[in-house]
Amino acid sequence: MSRNAKTVLVLLILAAVIVAVPVIALKGAEFGGSDDAGSVMVEEIAGAYEPWFSPVLETMLGGELPGELESLLFCIQTGIGVGIIAFCMGRFVERKKLTEEERNYAVKSMELSGGESRGD
């Protein structure tokens, strides 16, 4: 097994452990989202809090977005973000390959020309 394969396997196992330990260790616990915790804290700190603005899309629709549409928009946003990150990572990999190929080409050129540089 290659070194990269071992690293990936270890990281996958570590991710599974990170997910499983809280579920096993805290049986019966409620795992709420940060939105819920944030709104509870705001109500505790400032009971009569009024938001500075309302969401643009909700204002245009005249109410809250349906849950399915909100999930769809979130998934599209996530897909776009992942696409951008994957594109950038691919560019870095290709840049590294190109510089290695250029370096190898330069070394082969010097070997074929006898290793001397000409000063014209």
PDB file of C-alpha atoms in Angstrom:
ATOM      1  CA  MET A   1       0.000   0.000   0.000  1.00  0.00           C
ATOM      2  CA  SER A   2       1.411   3.413  -0.933  1.00  0.00           C
ATOM      3  CA  ARG A   3       2.073   6.177   1.563  1.00  0.00           C
ATOM      4  CA  ASN A   4      -0.777   8.310   0.188  1.00  0.00           C
ATOM      5  CA  ALA A   5      -3.235   5.427   0.452  1.00  0.00           C
ATOM      6  CA  LYS A   6      -2.221   4.857   4.073  1.00  0.00           C
ATOM      7  CA  THR A   7      -2.657   8.559   4.843  1.00  0.00           C
ATOM      8  CA  VAL A   8      -6.123   8.616   3.265  1.00  0.00           C
ATOM      9  CA  LEU A   9      -7.145   5.482   5.142  1.00  0.00           C
ATOM     10  CA  VAL A  10      -5.952   6.899   8.477  1.00  0.00           C
ATOM     11  CA  LEU A  11      -7.780  10.190   7.841  1.00  0.00           C
ATOM     12  CA  LEU A  12     -11.022   8.378   6.933  1.00  0.00           C
ATOM     13  CA  ILE A  13     -10.820   6.304  10.113  1.00  0.00           C
ATOM     14  CA  LEU A  14     -10.101   9.449  12.132  1.00  0.00           C
ATOM     15  CA  ALA A  15     -13.136  11.193  10.590  1.00  0.00           C
ATOM     16  CA  ALA A  16     -15.350   8.209  11.459  1.00  0.00           C
ATOM     17  CA  VAL A  17     -14.063   8.253  15.053  1.00  0.00           C
ATOM     18  CA  ILE A  18     -14.707  11.996  15.354  1.00  0.00           C
ATOM     19  CA  VAL A  19     -18.316  11.431  14.260  1.00  0.00           C
ATOM     20  CA  ALA A  20     -18.922   8.282  16.303  1.00  0.00           C
ATOM     21  CA  VAL A  21     -17.425   9.258  19.684  1.00  0.00           C
ATOM     22  CA  PRO A  22     -19.886  12.073  20.538  1.00  0.00           C
ATOM     23  CA  VAL A  23     -22.872   9.967  19.466  1.00  0.00           C
ATOM     24  CA  ILE A  24     -21.743   6.995  21.567  1.00  0.00           C
ATOM     25  CA  ALA A  25     -20.472   9.004  24.559  1.00  0.00           C
ATOM     26  CA  LEU A  26     -23.485  11.319  24.807  1.00  0.00           C
ATOM     27  CA  LYS A  27     -26.437   8.976  24.351  1.00  0.00           C
ATOM     28  CA  GLY A  28     -29.768  10.784  24.383  1.00  0.00           C
ATOM     29  CA  ALA A  29     -28.173  14.218  23.927  1.00  0.00           C
ATOM     30  CA  GLU A  30     -29.672  16.735  21.554  1.00  0.00           C
ATOM     31  CA  PHE A  31     -27.294  17.987  18.890  1.00  0.00           C
ATOM     32  CA  GLY A  32     -28.716  21.357  17.872  1.00  0.00           C
ATOM     33  CA  GLY A  33     -27.411  23.663  15.215  1.00  0.00           C
ATOM     34  CA  SER A  34     -25.559  26.906  15.734  1.00  0.00           C
ATOM     35  CA  ASP A  35     -28.531  28.908  14.426  1.00  0.00           C
ATOM     36  CA  ASP A  36     -30.719  27.635  17.259  1.00  0.00           C
ATOM     37  CA  ALA A  37     -28.049  28.275  19.889  1.00  0.00           C
ATOM     38  CA  GLY A  38     -27.429  31.776  18.528  1.00  0.00           C
ATOM     39  CA  SER A  39     -31.082  32.779  18.585  1.00  0.00           C
ATOM     40  CA  VAL A  40     -31.449  31.483  22.161  1.00  0.00           C
ATOM     41  CA  MET A  41     -28.430  33.534  23.273  1.00  0.00           C
ATOM     42  CA  VAL A  42     -29.767  36.673  21.566  1.00  0.00           C
ATOM     43  CA  GLU A  43     -33.099  36.278  23.365  1.00  0.00           C
ATOM     44  CA  GLU A  44     -31.316  35.823  26.704  1.00  0.00           C
ATOM     45  CA  ILE A  45     -29.080  38.874  26.220  1.00  0.00           C
ATOM     46  CA  ALA A  46     -31.517  41.281  24.549  1.00  0.00           C
ATOM     47  CA  GLY A  47     -35.134  40.140  24.727  1.00  0.00           C
ATOM     48  CA  ALA A  48     -36.513  42.920  22.504  1.00  0.00           C
ATOM     49  CA  TYR A  49     -33.917  42.553  19.765  1.00  0.00           C
ATOM     50  CA  GLU A  50     -35.008  43.691  16.311  1.00  0.00           C
ATOM     51  CA  PRO A  51     -32.937  42.735  13.256  1.00  0.00           C
ATOM     52  CA  TRP A  52     -31.389  45.609  11.301  1.00  0.00           C
ATOM     53  CA  PHE A  53     -32.708  44.299   7.992  1.00  0.00           C
ATOM     54  CA  SER A  54     -34.804  41.480   6.592  1.00  0.00           C
ATOM     55  CA  PRO A  55     -33.565  38.926   4.048  1.00  0.00           C
ATOM     56  CA  VAL A  56     -33.966  40.204   0.481  1.00  0.00           C
ATOM     57  CA  LEU A  57     -35.367  36.989  -1.013  1.00  0.00           C
ATOM     58  CA  GLU A  58     -37.858  36.525   1.821  1.00  0.00           C
ATOM     59  CA  THR A  59     -39.008  40.133   1.388  1.00  0.00           C
ATOM     60  CA  MET A  60     -39.540  39.596  -2.360  1.00  0.00           C
ATOM     61  CA  LEU A  61     -41.510  36.377  -1.760  1.00  0.00           C
ATOM     62  CA  GLY A  62     -43.517  37.858   1.089  1.00  0.00           C
ATOM     63  CA  GLY A  63     -42.565  35.132   3.578  1.00  0.00           C
ATOM     64  CA  GLU A  64     -40.023  32.502   4.485  1.00  0.00           C
ATOM     65  CA  LEU A  65     -38.559  30.191   1.884  1.00  0.00           C
ATOM     66  CA  PRO A  66     -39.833  26.624   1.909  1.00  0.00           C
ATOM     67  CA  GLY A  67     -37.345  24.233   3.510  1.00  0.00           C
ATOM     68  CA  GLU A  68     -36.804  22.308   0.273  1.00  0.00           C
ATOM     69  CA  LEU A  69     -35.954  25.463  -1.673  1.00  0.00           C
ATOM     70  CA  GLU A  70     -33.628  26.645   1.077  1.00  0.00           C
ATOM     71  CA  SER A  71     -31.850  23.263   1.025  1.00  0.00           C
ATOM     72  CA  LEU A  72     -31.590  23.397  -2.764  1.00  0.00           C
ATOM     73  CA  LEU A  73     -30.024  26.867  -2.693  1.00  0.00           C
ATOM     74  CA  PHE A  74     -27.595  25.742   0.006  1.00  0.00           C
ATOM     75  CA  CYS A  75     -26.601  22.681  -2.058  1.00  0.00           C
ATOM     76  CA  ILE A  76     -26.060  24.816  -5.166  1.00  0.00           C
ATOM     77  CA  GLN A  77     -23.913  27.217  -3.155  1.00  0.00           C
ATOM     78  CA  THR A  78     -21.927  24.288  -1.765  1.00  0.00           C
ATOM     79  CA  GLY A  79     -21.445  22.801  -5.232  1.00  0.00           C
ATOM     80  CA  ILE A  80     -20.157  26.090  -6.607  1.00  0.00           C
ATOM     81  CA  GLY A  81     -17.731  26.436  -3.688  1.00  0.00           C
ATOM     82  CA  VAL A  82     -16.454  22.883  -4.073  1.00  0.00           C
ATOM     83  CA  GLY A  83     -16.035  23.438  -7.812  1.00  0.00           C
ATOM     84  CA  ILE A  84     -13.935  26.550  -7.217  1.00  0.00           C
ATOM     85  CA  ILE A  85     -11.774  24.811  -4.617  1.00  0.00           C
ATOM     86  CA  ALA A  86     -11.285  21.752  -6.855  1.00  0.00           C
ATOM     87  CA  PHE A  87     -10.377  23.979  -9.811  1.00  0.00           C
ATOM     88  CA  CYS A  88      -7.768  25.848  -7.749  1.00  0.00           C
ATOM     89  CA  MET A  89      -6.294  22.629  -6.374  1.00  0.00           C
ATOM     90  CA  GLY A  90      -6.112  21.204  -9.907  1.00  0.00           C
ATOM     91  CA  ARG A  91      -4.295  24.311 -11.083  1.00  0.00           C
ATOM     92  CA  PHE A  92      -1.737  23.947  -8.278  1.00  0.00           C
ATOM     93  CA  VAL A  93      -1.124  20.289  -9.180  1.00  0.00           C
ATOM     94  CA  GLU A  94      -0.734  21.092 -12.881  1.00  0.00           C
ATOM     95  CA  ARG A  95       1.580  24.011 -12.095  1.00  0.00           C
ATOM     96  CA  LYS A  96       3.772  21.686 -10.043  1.00  0.00           C
ATOM     97  CA  LYS A  97       3.834  19.109 -12.865  1.00  0.00           C
ATOM     98  CA  LEU A  98       4.741  21.774 -15.418  1.00  0.00           C
ATOM     99  CA  THR A  99       7.601  23.146 -13.341  1.00  0.00           C
ATOM    100  CA  GLU A 100       8.949  19.612 -12.834  1.00  0.00           C
ATOM    101  CA  GLU A 101       8.704  18.930 -16.583  1.00  0.00           C
ATOM    102  CA  GLU A 102      10.449  22.231 -17.376  1.00  0.00           C
ATOM    103  CA  ARG A 103      13.198  21.414 -14.874  1.00  0.00           C
ATOM    104  CA  ASN A 104      13.664  17.941 -16.366  1.00  0.00           C
ATOM    105  CA  TYR A 105      13.743  19.431 -19.878  1.00  0.00           C
ATOM    106  CA  ALA A 106      16.386  21.961 -18.833  1.00  0.00           C
ATOM    107  CA  VAL A 107      18.534  19.236 -17.250  1.00  0.00           C
ATOM    108  CA  LYS A 108      18.279  17.038 -20.369  1.00  0.00           C
ATOM    109  CA  SER A 109      19.114  20.017 -22.598  1.00  0.00           C
ATOM    110  CA  MET A 110      22.218  20.772 -20.537  1.00  0.00           C
ATOM    111  CA  GLU A 111      23.281  17.113 -20.654  1.00  0.00           C
ATOM    112  CA  LEU A 112      22.897  17.003 -24.434  1.00  0.00           C
ATOM    113  CA  SER A 113      24.822  20.262 -24.935  1.00  0.00           C
ATOM    114  CA  GLY A 114      27.706  19.088 -22.776  1.00  0.00           C
ATOM    115  CA  GLY A 115      26.675  20.955 -19.628  1.00  0.00           C
ATOM    116  CA  GLU A 116      28.178  24.277 -20.671  1.00  0.00           C
ATOM    117  CA  SER A 117      26.214  27.457 -20.998  1.00  0.00           C
ATOM    118  CA  ARG A 118      27.062  29.691 -23.918  1.00  0.00           C
ATOM    119  CA  GLY A 119      27.528  33.384 -23.374  1.00  0.00           C
ATOM    120  CA  ASP A 120      26.664  35.171 -26.644  1.00  0.00           C
TER     121      ASP A 120
END
